[in-house]
PDB file of C-alpha atoms and ligand atoms in Angstrom:
ATOM      1  CA  MET N   1      62.187 -31.864  -1.441  1.00 71.00           C
ATOM      2  CA  SER N   2      61.812 -34.990  -3.381  1.00 85.00           C
ATOM      3  CA  ASN N   3      63.693 -37.136  -5.541  1.00 90.00           C
ATOM      4  CA  ARG N   4      61.313 -37.190  -8.522  1.00 94.00           C
ATOM      5  CA  ASP N   5      61.920 -35.151 -11.414  1.00 93.00           C
ATOM      6  CA  PHE N   6      58.368 -34.579 -12.303  1.00 97.00           C
ATOM      7  CA  PRO N   7      55.684 -32.477 -10.544  1.00 97.00           C
ATOM      8  CA  VAL N   8      52.836 -34.159  -8.976  1.00 98.00           C
ATOM      9  CA  ILE N   9      48.930 -33.256  -8.488  1.00 98.00           C
ATOM     10  CA  ASP N  10      46.874 -35.197  -6.001  1.00 98.00           C
ATOM     11  CA  PHE N  11      43.491 -35.568  -7.176  1.00 98.00           C
ATOM     12  CA  HIS N  12      41.576 -37.176  -4.355  1.00 98.00           C
ATOM     13  CA  LEU N  13      41.657 -35.692  -0.659  1.00 98.00           C
ATOM     14  CA  HIS N  14      39.118 -34.926   2.065  1.00 97.00           C
ATOM     15  CA  LEU N  15      39.460 -32.553   4.509  1.00 97.00           C
ATOM     16  CA  PRO N  16      39.203 -34.011   7.739  1.00 95.00           C
ATOM     17  CA  VAL N  17      36.253 -31.630   9.028  1.00 94.00           C
ATOM     18  CA  PRO N  18      32.672 -33.707  10.202  1.00 91.00           C
ATOM     19  CA  GLU N  19      30.629 -34.172   7.194  1.00 89.00           C
ATOM     20  CA  PRO N  20      26.786 -33.087   7.769  1.00 91.00           C
ATOM     21  CA  ALA N  21      25.002 -34.582   5.055  1.00 87.00           C
ATOM     22  CA  GLN N  22      26.824 -38.457   6.443  1.00 87.00           C
ATOM     23  CA  GLU N  23      26.038 -37.320   9.766  1.00 90.00           C
ATOM     24  CA  ALA N  24      22.309 -36.780   8.838  1.00 90.00           C
ATOM     25  CA  ARG N  25      22.491 -40.137   6.979  1.00 87.00           C
ATOM     26  CA  TRP N  26      23.195 -41.727  10.429  1.00 89.00           C
ATOM     27  CA  GLN N  27      20.935 -39.899  12.424  1.00 93.00           C
ATOM     28  CA  ARG N  28      18.266 -41.410   9.694  1.00 91.00           C
ATOM     29  CA  LEU N  29      19.197 -44.856   9.972  1.00 88.00           C
ATOM     30  CA  VAL N  30      19.275 -44.779  14.155  1.00 93.00           C
ATOM     31  CA  ASP N  31      15.945 -43.232  13.608  1.00 95.00           C
ATOM     32  CA  ASP N  32      14.968 -46.378  11.751  1.00 93.00           C
ATOM     33  CA  ILE N  33      16.923 -49.646  13.413  1.00 93.00           C
ATOM     34  CA  GLY N  34      17.123 -47.844  16.894  1.00 95.00           C
ATOM     35  CA  GLU N  35      20.237 -46.772  19.127  1.00 94.00           C
ATOM     36  CA  ARG N  36      20.774 -50.801  19.734  1.00 96.00           C
ATOM     37  CA  ARG N  37      21.416 -51.638  16.470  1.00 94.00           C
ATOM     38  CA  ALA N  38      23.141 -48.667  15.551  1.00 90.00           C
ATOM     39  CA  ALA N  39      25.651 -49.117  18.469  1.00 91.00           C
ATOM     40  CA  LEU N  40      26.623 -52.724  17.140  1.00 92.00           C
ATOM     41  CA  LEU N  41      26.701 -51.483  13.907  1.00 89.00           C
ATOM     42  CA  LYS N  42      29.303 -48.696  15.060  1.00 89.00           C
ATOM     43  CA  GLN N  43      31.459 -51.539  16.736  1.00 91.00           C
ATOM     44  CA  ASN N  44      31.637 -53.834  13.434  1.00 89.00           C
ATOM     45  CA  GLN N  45      32.841 -50.761  11.633  1.00 88.00           C
ATOM     46  CA  ALA N  46      35.366 -49.575  14.274  1.00 89.00           C
ATOM     47  CA  ALA N  47      36.779 -52.950  14.150  1.00 91.00           C
ATOM     48  CA  LEU N  48      37.106 -53.663  10.539  1.00 89.00           C
ATOM     49  CA  HIS N  49      38.501 -50.093  10.198  1.00 88.00           C
ATOM     50  CA  LYS N  50      40.959 -50.683  12.727  1.00 91.00           C
ATOM     51  CA  SER N  51      42.273 -54.157  11.268  1.00 90.00           C
ATOM     52  CA  TRP N  52      42.722 -52.064   7.921  1.00 90.00           C
ATOM     53  CA  ARG N  53      44.638 -49.390   9.569  1.00 92.00           C
ATOM     54  CA  GLN N  54      46.888 -52.179  11.441  1.00 93.00           C
ATOM     55  CA  ALA N  55      47.551 -54.012   8.049  1.00 92.00           C
ATOM     56  CA  TRP N  56      49.197 -50.917   6.798  1.00 93.00           C
ATOM     57  CA  CYS N  57      50.855 -49.623  10.473  1.00 94.00           C
ATOM     58  CA  PHE N  58      48.342 -46.376  10.076  1.00 94.00           C
ATOM     59  CA  PRO N  59      47.683 -44.296  13.100  1.00 94.00           C
ATOM     60  CA  GLY N  60      44.504 -43.928  14.528  1.00 90.00           C
ATOM     61  CA  MET N  61      42.543 -40.901  13.461  1.00 89.00           C
ATOM     62  CA  GLU N  62      43.057 -37.995  16.342  1.00 92.00           C
ATOM     63  CA  GLU N  63      39.649 -37.396  18.394  1.00 86.00           C
ATOM     64  CA  ASP N  64      39.456 -33.624  18.355  1.00 88.00           C
ATOM     65  CA  LYS N  65      39.580 -32.374  14.824  1.00 88.00           C
ATOM     66  CA  PRO N  66      40.535 -28.757  14.594  1.00 95.00           C
ATOM     67  CA  PRO N  67      38.769 -26.317  12.723  1.00 96.00           C
ATOM     68  CA  ALA N  68      38.668 -26.101   8.669  1.00 97.00           C
ATOM     69  CA  GLU N  69      40.955 -23.625   8.462  1.00 97.00           C
ATOM     70  CA  VAL N  70      43.726 -25.009  10.657  1.00 97.00           C
ATOM     71  CA  GLN N  71      43.121 -28.567   8.606  1.00 97.00           C
ATOM     72  CA  ALA N  72      43.948 -26.600   5.349  1.00 98.00           C
ATOM     73  CA  SER N  73      46.971 -24.789   6.710  1.00 98.00           C
ATOM     74  CA  ARG N  74      48.132 -28.513   7.669  1.00 97.00           C
ATOM     75  CA  TRP N  75      47.326 -29.896   4.698  1.00 98.00           C
ATOM     76  CA  GLN N  76      49.313 -26.911   2.341  1.00 97.00           C
ATOM     77  CA  GLU N  77      52.235 -28.121   4.940  1.00 98.00           C
ATOM     78  CA  GLU N  78      51.919 -31.481   4.040  1.00 98.00           C
ATOM     79  CA  LEU N  79      52.047 -30.582   0.173  1.00 98.00           C
ATOM     80  CA  ASP N  80      55.492 -28.521   0.971  1.00 97.00           C
ATOM     81  CA  LYS N  81      56.816 -31.432   3.051  1.00 97.00           C
ATOM     82  CA  TYR N  82      56.249 -34.050   0.305  1.00 97.00           C
ATOM     83  CA  ASP N  83      56.522 -31.739  -2.718  1.00 97.00           C
ATOM     84  CA  ILE N  84      53.386 -31.813  -3.830  1.00 98.00           C
ATOM     85  CA  ARG N  85      52.040 -29.228  -5.983  1.00 98.00           C
ATOM     86  CA  ALA N  86      48.837 -29.160  -5.391  1.00 98.00           C
ATOM     87  CA  ALA N  87      45.810 -30.684  -3.940  1.00 98.00           C
ATOM     88  CA  VAL N  88      42.221 -31.437  -4.800  1.00 98.00           C
ATOM     89  CA  PHE N  89      40.117 -31.805  -1.770  1.00 98.00           C
ATOM     90  CA  VAL N  90      36.969 -33.365  -3.064  1.00 98.00           C
ATOM     91  CA  THR N  91      34.635 -33.121   0.339  1.00 97.00           C
ATOM     92  CA  GLY N  92      34.795 -30.986   3.003  1.00 97.00           C
ATOM     93  CA  GLY N  93      31.829 -30.463   5.394  1.00 96.00           C
ATOM     94  CA  GLY N  94      29.794 -29.084   3.050  1.00 97.00           C
ATOM     95  CA  ASN N  95      30.369 -26.317   0.288  1.00 98.00           C
ATOM     96  CA  GLU N  96      30.639 -23.182   2.713  1.00 98.00           C
ATOM     97  CA  THR N  97      33.188 -24.730   5.208  1.00 98.00           C
ATOM     98  CA  LEU N  98      35.288 -26.337   2.140  1.00 98.00           C
ATOM     99  CA  GLY N  99      34.873 -23.211   0.412  1.00 98.00           C
ATOM    100  CA  ASN N 100      35.896 -20.645   3.495  1.00 98.00           C
ATOM    101  CA  ALA N 101      38.883 -23.082   4.521  1.00 98.00           C
ATOM    102  CA  LEU N 102      40.553 -22.784   1.410  1.00 98.00           C
ATOM    103  CA  ALA N 103      40.478 -19.187   0.748  1.00 97.00           C
ATOM    104  CA  ASN N 104      43.812 -18.651   1.752  1.00 97.00           C
ATOM    105  CA  HIS N 105      45.262 -21.293  -0.483  1.00 97.00           C
ATOM    106  CA  ARG N 106      43.780 -20.809  -3.795  1.00 95.00           C
ATOM    107  CA  ASP N 107      46.722 -21.418  -5.573  1.00 95.00           C
ATOM    108  CA  ARG N 108      47.451 -25.114  -4.387  1.00 97.00           C
ATOM    109  CA  LEU N 109      44.257 -25.902  -2.710  1.00 98.00           C
ATOM    110  CA  PHE N 110      41.152 -26.432  -4.930  1.00 98.00           C
ATOM    111  CA  GLY N 111      37.768 -27.487  -4.050  1.00 98.00           C
ATOM    112  CA  PHE N 112      34.919 -29.528  -5.351  1.00 98.00           C
ATOM    113  CA  ALA N 113      31.135 -28.850  -4.733  1.00 98.00           C
ATOM    114  CA  HIS N 114      30.164 -31.716  -2.851  1.00 98.00           C
ATOM    115  CA  HIS N 115      26.126 -30.865  -2.352  1.00 97.00           C
ATOM    116  CA  ASP N 116      23.412 -33.532  -3.197  1.00 96.00           C
ATOM    117  CA  PRO N 117      22.728 -33.393  -7.127  1.00 97.00           C
ATOM    118  CA  PHE N 118      18.739 -34.069  -6.610  1.00 96.00           C
ATOM    119  CA  GLU N 119      18.212 -30.958  -4.371  1.00 95.00           C
ATOM    120  CA  PRO N 120      16.491 -28.136  -5.681  1.00 95.00           C
ATOM    121  CA  GLY N 121      18.812 -25.815  -7.108  1.00 97.00           C
ATOM    122  CA  ALA N 122      21.577 -28.170  -7.125  1.00 98.00           C
ATOM    123  CA  ALA N 123      23.024 -26.184 -10.723  1.00 98.00           C
ATOM    124  CA  ASP N 124      22.917 -23.021  -8.967  1.00 98.00           C
ATOM    125  CA  GLU N 125      24.687 -23.921  -6.068  1.00 98.00           C
ATOM    126  CA  LEU N 126      27.377 -25.533  -8.421  1.00 98.00           C
ATOM    127  CA  ARG N 127      27.731 -22.114 -10.249  1.00 98.00           C
ATOM    128  CA  ARG N 128      27.944 -20.111  -7.288  1.00 98.00           C
ATOM    129  CA  CYS N 129      30.572 -22.361  -5.659  1.00 98.00           C
ATOM    130  CA  VAL N 130      32.610 -21.902  -8.729  1.00 98.00           C
ATOM    131  CA  LYS N 131      32.156 -18.135  -8.689  1.00 98.00           C
ATOM    132  CA  GLU N 132      32.972 -17.641  -5.057  1.00 98.00           C
ATOM    133  CA  TYR N 133      34.966 -20.148  -3.726  1.00 98.00           C
ATOM    134  CA  GLY N 134      36.839 -21.180  -7.283  1.00 98.00           C
ATOM    135  CA  PHE N 135      36.065 -24.761  -7.439  1.00 98.00           C
ATOM    136  CA  LYS N 136      36.908 -26.948 -10.113  1.00 98.00           C
ATOM    137  CA  GLY N 137      34.482 -29.566 -10.275  1.00 98.00           C
ATOM    138  CA  PHE N 138      31.669 -31.755  -8.521  1.00 98.00           C
ATOM    139  CA  LYS N 139      31.847 -34.880  -6.548  1.00 98.00           C
ATOM    140  CA  THR N 140      29.208 -37.135  -5.087  1.00 97.00           C
ATOM    141  CA  PHE N 141      28.417 -40.611  -4.157  1.00 95.00           C
ATOM    142  CA  GLY N 142      26.685 -43.324  -5.835  1.00 93.00           C
ATOM    143  CA  PRO N 143      25.726 -45.809  -3.485  1.00 92.00           C
ATOM    144  CA  SER N 144      24.490 -43.117  -0.734  1.00 90.00           C
ATOM    145  CA  MET N 145      22.432 -41.677  -2.907  1.00 91.00           C
ATOM    146  CA  GLU N 146      18.485 -41.515  -2.620  1.00 87.00           C
ATOM    147  CA  ARG N 147      17.816 -42.263  -6.453  1.00 95.00           C
ATOM    148  CA  PRO N 148      19.247 -43.850  -9.270  1.00 96.00           C
ATOM    149  CA  VAL N 149      22.441 -42.061 -10.519  1.00 97.00           C
ATOM    150  CA  ALA N 150      20.809 -41.206 -13.815  1.00 97.00           C
ATOM    151  CA  ASP N 151      17.797 -39.943 -12.419  1.00 97.00           C
ATOM    152  CA  ARG N 152      16.643 -36.815 -14.988  1.00 96.00           C
ATOM    153  CA  ALA N 153      16.314 -34.520 -11.595  1.00 96.00           C
ATOM    154  CA  ALA N 154      19.924 -34.157 -12.052  1.00 97.00           C
ATOM    155  CA  TRP N 155      19.950 -33.366 -15.817  1.00 97.00           C
ATOM    156  CA  PRO N 156      20.481 -29.532 -14.708  1.00 98.00           C
ATOM    157  CA  LEU N 157      23.607 -30.291 -12.830  1.00 98.00           C
ATOM    158  CA  TRP N 158      25.656 -31.886 -15.341  1.00 98.00           C
ATOM    159  CA  GLU N 159      24.380 -29.361 -18.104  1.00 98.00           C
ATOM    160  CA  THR N 160      26.138 -26.786 -15.956  1.00 98.00           C
ATOM    161  CA  CYS N 161      29.016 -29.046 -15.436  1.00 98.00           C
ATOM    162  CA  ALA N 162      29.234 -29.141 -18.970  1.00 98.00           C
ATOM    163  CA  GLU N 163      28.436 -24.992 -19.344  1.00 98.00           C
ATOM    164  CA  LEU N 164      31.214 -24.496 -16.611  1.00 98.00           C
ATOM    165  CA  GLY N 165      33.589 -26.808 -18.039  1.00 98.00           C
ATOM    166  CA  VAL N 166      34.320 -28.512 -14.624  1.00 98.00           C
ATOM    167  CA  PRO N 167      34.938 -32.302 -13.948  1.00 98.00           C
ATOM    168  CA  VAL N 168      32.476 -34.852 -11.889  1.00 98.00           C
ATOM    169  CA  LEU N 169      33.571 -37.495  -9.563  1.00 98.00           C
ATOM    170  CA  VAL N 170      31.551 -40.030  -8.656  1.00 98.00           C
ATOM    171  CA  HIS N 171      32.328 -42.846  -6.121  1.00 97.00           C
ATOM    172  CA  PHE N 172      30.543 -46.488  -7.109  1.00 96.00           C
ATOM    173  CA  GLY N 173      31.711 -49.668  -5.177  1.00 93.00           C
ATOM    174  CA  PRO N 174      32.153 -49.840  -1.309  1.00 87.00           C
ATOM    175  CA  LEU N 175      31.843 -46.921  -0.080  1.00 88.00           C
ATOM    176  CA  GLY N 176      33.031 -45.568   3.432  1.00 79.00           C
ATOM    177  CA  ALA N 177      35.449 -48.168   5.770  1.00 71.00           C
ATOM    178  CA  GLY N 178      34.739 -52.020   6.902  1.00 68.00           C
ATOM    179  CA  GLY N 179      31.079 -52.203   7.920  1.00 69.00           C
ATOM    180  CA  GLY N 180      29.940 -48.967   4.830  1.00 78.00           C
ATOM    181  CA  ILE N 181      27.231 -48.981   2.030  1.00 82.00           C
ATOM    182  CA  MET N 182      27.835 -51.967  -0.239  1.00 83.00           C
ATOM    183  CA  GLY N 183      24.669 -51.924  -2.358  1.00 84.00           C
ATOM    184  CA  GLY N 184      21.776 -49.945  -3.285  1.00 88.00           C
ATOM    185  CA  PRO N 185      21.137 -49.546  -7.372  1.00 90.00           C
ATOM    186  CA  ASN N 186      24.017 -47.000  -7.955  1.00 94.00           C
ATOM    187  CA  ILE N 187      26.593 -49.628  -6.535  1.00 95.00           C
ATOM    188  CA  SER N 188      28.077 -50.519 -10.296  1.00 96.00           C
ATOM    189  CA  PRO N 189      29.880 -47.855 -12.184  1.00 97.00           C
ATOM    190  CA  LEU N 190      27.638 -48.657 -15.164  1.00 97.00           C
ATOM    191  CA  ALA N 191      25.009 -46.944 -13.286  1.00 97.00           C
ATOM    192  CA  LEU N 192      26.377 -44.101 -14.753  1.00 98.00           C
ATOM    193  CA  HIS N 193      26.450 -45.412 -18.448  1.00 98.00           C
ATOM    194  CA  ASP N 194      23.324 -43.068 -19.874  1.00 97.00           C
ATOM    195  CA  VAL N 195      24.865 -39.733 -18.116  1.00 98.00           C
ATOM    196  CA  ALA N 196      28.113 -40.000 -19.536  1.00 98.00           C
ATOM    197  CA  LYS N 197      26.503 -40.762 -22.986  1.00 98.00           C
ATOM    198  CA  SER N 198      23.994 -38.196 -23.023  1.00 98.00           C
ATOM    199  CA  PHE N 199      27.018 -35.414 -21.451  1.00 98.00           C
ATOM    200  CA  PRO N 200      29.977 -36.552 -23.518  1.00 98.00           C
ATOM    201  CA  ASP N 201      31.533 -32.813 -23.079  1.00 98.00           C
ATOM    202  CA  VAL N 202      31.479 -33.558 -19.476  1.00 98.00           C
ATOM    203  CA  THR N 203      34.569 -35.219 -18.367  1.00 98.00           C
ATOM    204  CA  PHE N 204      33.323 -37.856 -15.134  1.00 98.00           C
ATOM    205  CA  VAL N 205      36.249 -39.423 -12.847  1.00 98.00           C
ATOM    206  CA  ILE N 206      35.622 -42.821 -11.309  1.00 98.00           C
ATOM    207  CA  PRO N 207      37.838 -42.982  -8.313  1.00 98.00           C
ATOM    208  CA  HIS N 208      39.867 -45.799  -6.675  1.00 97.00           C
ATOM    209  CA  PHE N 209      40.594 -47.779 -10.188  1.00 97.00           C
ATOM    210  CA  GLY N 210      36.559 -48.249 -10.095  1.00 97.00           C
ATOM    211  CA  CYS N 211      36.717 -49.884  -6.821  1.00 95.00           C
ATOM    212  CA  GLY N 212      35.735 -53.471  -6.821  1.00 94.00           C
ATOM    213  CA  TYR N 213      33.782 -53.208 -10.423  1.00 96.00           C
ATOM    214  CA  VAL N 214      36.407 -53.518 -13.021  1.00 96.00           C
ATOM    215  CA  ARG N 215      35.112 -55.118 -15.690  1.00 96.00           C
ATOM    216  CA  GLU N 216      31.908 -52.311 -15.264  1.00 97.00           C
ATOM    217  CA  THR N 217      34.272 -49.642 -15.396  1.00 98.00           C
ATOM    218  CA  LEU N 218      36.568 -50.874 -18.287  1.00 97.00           C
ATOM    219  CA  HIS N 219      33.114 -51.544 -20.074  1.00 97.00           C
ATOM    220  CA  LEU N 220      32.552 -48.058 -19.073  1.00 97.00           C
ATOM    221  CA  CYS N 221      35.513 -46.657 -20.402  1.00 97.00           C
ATOM    222  CA  TRP N 222      35.389 -48.601 -23.394  1.00 95.00           C
ATOM    223  CA  GLY N 223      31.492 -47.179 -24.480  1.00 96.00           C
ATOM    224  CA  CYS N 224      32.306 -43.554 -23.064  1.00 97.00           C
ATOM    225  CA  GLY N 225      35.166 -41.666 -24.066  1.00 97.00           C
ATOM    226  CA  ASN N 226      34.741 -39.363 -21.480  1.00 98.00           C
ATOM    227  CA  ILE N 227      35.627 -41.408 -18.408  1.00 98.00           C
ATOM    228  CA  HIS N 228      38.695 -40.757 -16.560  1.00 98.00           C
ATOM    229  CA  ILE N 229      39.843 -43.144 -13.773  1.00 98.00           C
ATOM    230  CA  ASP N 230      41.623 -41.900 -10.576  1.00 98.00           C
ATOM    231  CA  THR N 231      44.050 -44.291  -8.864  1.00 98.00           C
ATOM    232  CA  SER N 232      43.232 -43.317  -4.825  1.00 97.00           C
ATOM    233  CA  SER N 233      43.495 -44.984  -1.891  1.00 95.00           C
ATOM    234  CA  SER N 234      45.236 -48.466  -0.504  1.00 94.00           C
ATOM    235  CA  GLN N 235      42.912 -50.885  -3.323  1.00 93.00           C
ATOM    236  CA  GLN N 236      41.972 -53.069  -0.115  1.00 91.00           C
ATOM    237  CA  TRP N 237      39.178 -54.115  -2.273  1.00 92.00           C
ATOM    238  CA  THR N 238      41.736 -56.167  -4.567  1.00 94.00           C
ATOM    239  CA  ARG N 239      41.152 -58.576  -1.570  1.00 92.00           C
ATOM    240  CA  TRP N 240      37.746 -59.479  -2.867  1.00 90.00           C
ATOM    241  CA  MET N 241      38.284 -60.162  -6.506  1.00 92.00           C
ATOM    242  CA  PRO N 242      38.490 -63.370  -7.612  1.00 90.00           C
ATOM    243  CA  GLY N 243      41.845 -64.286  -8.138  1.00 90.00           C
ATOM    244  CA  ASP N 244      44.799 -62.313  -7.456  1.00 92.00           C
ATOM    245  CA  LEU N 245      44.996 -58.552  -8.433  1.00 95.00           C
ATOM    246  CA  THR N 246      47.407 -56.053  -7.438  1.00 96.00           C
ATOM    247  CA  GLN N 247      47.585 -52.290  -8.008  1.00 97.00           C
ATOM    248  CA  LYS N 248      50.479 -52.681 -11.012  1.00 97.00           C
ATOM    249  CA  ASP N 249      47.768 -55.256 -12.673  1.00 97.00           C
ATOM    250  CA  LEU N 250      45.258 -52.682 -12.647  1.00 98.00           C
ATOM    251  CA  PHE N 251      47.679 -49.630 -13.887  1.00 98.00           C
ATOM    252  CA  ARG N 252      48.185 -52.615 -16.713  1.00 98.00           C
ATOM    253  CA  LYS N 253      44.672 -53.066 -17.580  1.00 96.00           C
ATOM    254  CA  TYR N 254      43.399 -49.466 -17.720  1.00 97.00           C
ATOM    255  CA  LEU N 255      46.796 -48.465 -19.686  1.00 97.00           C
ATOM    256  CA  GLU N 256      45.764 -51.409 -21.833  1.00 96.00           C
ATOM    257  CA  THR N 257      41.759 -49.811 -22.429  1.00 93.00           C
ATOM    258  CA  ILE N 258      42.187 -45.790 -22.124  1.00 96.00           C
ATOM    259  CA  GLY N 259      45.734 -45.099 -21.820  1.00 97.00           C
ATOM    260  CA  PRO N 260      47.368 -42.525 -20.169  1.00 98.00           C
ATOM    261  CA  GLU N 261      45.401 -39.771 -20.932  1.00 97.00           C
ATOM    262  CA  ARG N 262      42.583 -40.925 -18.787  1.00 97.00           C
ATOM    263  CA  LEU N 263      44.154 -41.976 -15.525  1.00 98.00           C
ATOM    264  CA  ILE N 264      44.866 -39.709 -13.245  1.00 98.00           C
ATOM    265  CA  PHE N 265      46.856 -39.914  -9.692  1.00 98.00           C
ATOM    266  CA  GLY N 266      45.044 -39.582  -6.435  1.00 98.00           C
ATOM    267  CA  THR N 267      45.778 -41.123  -2.848  1.00 98.00           C
ATOM    268  CA  ASP N 268      42.387 -40.655  -1.549  1.00 97.00           C
ATOM    269  CA  SER N 269      44.556 -38.864   1.758  1.00 97.00           C
ATOM    270  CA  SER N 270      42.314 -37.240   4.776  1.00 95.00           C
ATOM    271  CA  TRP N 271      42.544 -37.338   8.354  1.00 95.00           C
ATOM    272  CA  PHE N 272      45.732 -36.378  10.520  1.00 96.00           C
ATOM    273  CA  PRO N 273      48.117 -37.633  11.946  1.00 96.00           C
ATOM    274  CA  LEU N 274      48.510 -39.831   8.913  1.00 96.00           C
ATOM    275  CA  GLY N 275      48.574 -36.764   6.684  1.00 97.00           C
ATOM    276  CA  PHE N 276      49.705 -36.944   2.884  1.00 98.00           C
ATOM    277  CA  VAL N 277      50.113 -40.998   2.124  1.00 98.00           C
ATOM    278  CA  ASN N 278      53.284 -40.925   0.285  1.00 97.00           C
ATOM    279  CA  ARG N 279      53.398 -44.954   0.563  1.00 97.00           C
ATOM    280  CA  TYR N 280      50.523 -44.705  -2.214  1.00 98.00           C
ATOM    281  CA  LEU N 281      52.369 -42.428  -4.311  1.00 98.00           C
ATOM    282  CA  GLU N 282      55.696 -44.194  -4.353  1.00 97.00           C
ATOM    283  CA  ASP N 283      54.154 -47.356  -4.870  1.00 97.00           C
ATOM    284  CA  GLN N 284      51.966 -46.087  -8.170  1.00 98.00           C
ATOM    285  CA  ILE N 285      55.457 -44.297  -9.340  1.00 98.00           C
ATOM    286  CA  ARG N 286      56.908 -47.904  -9.158  1.00 98.00           C
ATOM    287  CA  ASP N 287      54.416 -49.691 -10.386  1.00 98.00           C
ATOM    288  CA  CYS N 288      54.238 -47.477 -13.645  1.00 98.00           C
ATOM    289  CA  HIS N 289      58.201 -47.769 -14.264  1.00 97.00           C
ATOM    290  CA  TYR N 290      57.945 -51.814 -13.873  1.00 98.00           C
ATOM    291  CA  LEU N 291      55.344 -51.621 -16.311  1.00 98.00           C
ATOM    292  CA  GLY N 292      57.687 -49.596 -18.632  1.00 98.00           C
ATOM    293  CA  VAL N 293      55.303 -46.438 -18.830  1.00 98.00           C
ATOM    294  CA  SER N 294      57.594 -43.841 -20.167  1.00 98.00           C
ATOM    295  CA  ASP N 295      58.406 -40.824 -18.273  1.00 97.00           C
ATOM    296  CA  GLU N 296      56.345 -38.534 -20.900  1.00 98.00           C
ATOM    297  CA  ASN N 297      53.156 -41.112 -20.031  1.00 98.00           C
ATOM    298  CA  ILE N 298      54.011 -40.922 -15.863  1.00 98.00           C
ATOM    299  CA  ARG N 299      53.968 -36.934 -16.040  1.00 98.00           C
ATOM    300  CA  ARG N 300      50.945 -37.095 -17.333  1.00 98.00           C
ATOM    301  CA  ILE N 301      49.004 -39.526 -15.181  1.00 98.00           C
ATOM    302  CA  PHE N 302      50.918 -37.744 -11.976  1.00 98.00           C
ATOM    303  CA  HIS N 303      50.502 -34.213 -13.132  1.00 98.00           C
ATOM    304  CA  ASP N 304      49.400 -33.180 -16.381  1.00 98.00           C
ATOM    305  CA  ASN N 305      45.545 -34.970 -17.133  1.00 98.00           C
ATOM    306  CA  ALA N 306      44.761 -33.301 -13.577  1.00 98.00           C
ATOM    307  CA  ALA N 307      46.397 -29.805 -14.552  1.00 98.00           C
ATOM    308  CA  ARG N 308      44.413 -30.315 -17.721  1.00 98.00           C
ATOM    309  CA  LEU N 309      41.022 -30.947 -15.817  1.00 98.00           C
ATOM    310  CA  LEU N 310      41.900 -28.414 -12.761  1.00 98.00           C
ATOM    311  CA  LYS N 311      42.341 -25.822 -15.690  1.00 97.00           C
ATOM    312  CA  LEU N 312      45.909 -25.124 -14.421  1.00 96.00           C
ATOM    313  CA  ALA N 313      48.894 -23.944 -16.564  1.00 77.00           C
TER     314      ALA N 313
HETATM  315 ZN1  LIG G 401      37.660 -40.510  -1.427  1.00 97.88          ZN
END
């Protein structure tokens, strides 16, 4: 058990299994630029990822990943170990893989649908996932999308999110580990502006405090009351901001603009043997205390806001 006197929900994790959509995207790139250049890119990516892991003294990822069901059981054990009430897996090898993997853990491990928002029938697929797997939201990645996020082709999907009352998590900014995607029409969270304005009855969550786009994210928050922020990840991106910016600064800035009701704790934990990154949780709790955030508001950030969006009692 922990020494905390409040419950915690982690709103942002990934089930560590192969991602077919990611693999297909990589294959398209290989077809495009050839094996030799693709290998160079991989090398670069591995070196950057290693230097990040070394900075945090994190272990390398295990090479052979067990099946999704086993990974879910391991995560259930992690939650017990660190006294975490519930966890949200925003991806997990496609909807079917994630839905089946979480089937025996539905009281504590929740999934988000994470298919292409522009694919034909995307809205029906979300409806199916909510009904069959009990999924609690939809997750997508702006930078890797084939079209602008505001493209009307995804309107029926947002409409369905409103109808079902499920939140949407959209990643903006640098995507993936070092060597990942760092451009395109959906790199800035402001790309979501027209969607968020058109669907004020849908909660959109921007992860990682805006991931390098703090000004743009704060603008979006100011313009659209339905934008929430998740606090997950190591915030490596703060190293590339002009001037010094700490995680504590981020908490302060967001609390000033949106208050404690729209901030949601997450870690972005994923792979083993690392498991749940308790350091992120402890650092975030300390930052909030040092900023003088009240116990009631700490509880909102680390539990209540997520419980509200997930419709938990
Ligand atoms: Zn993530």
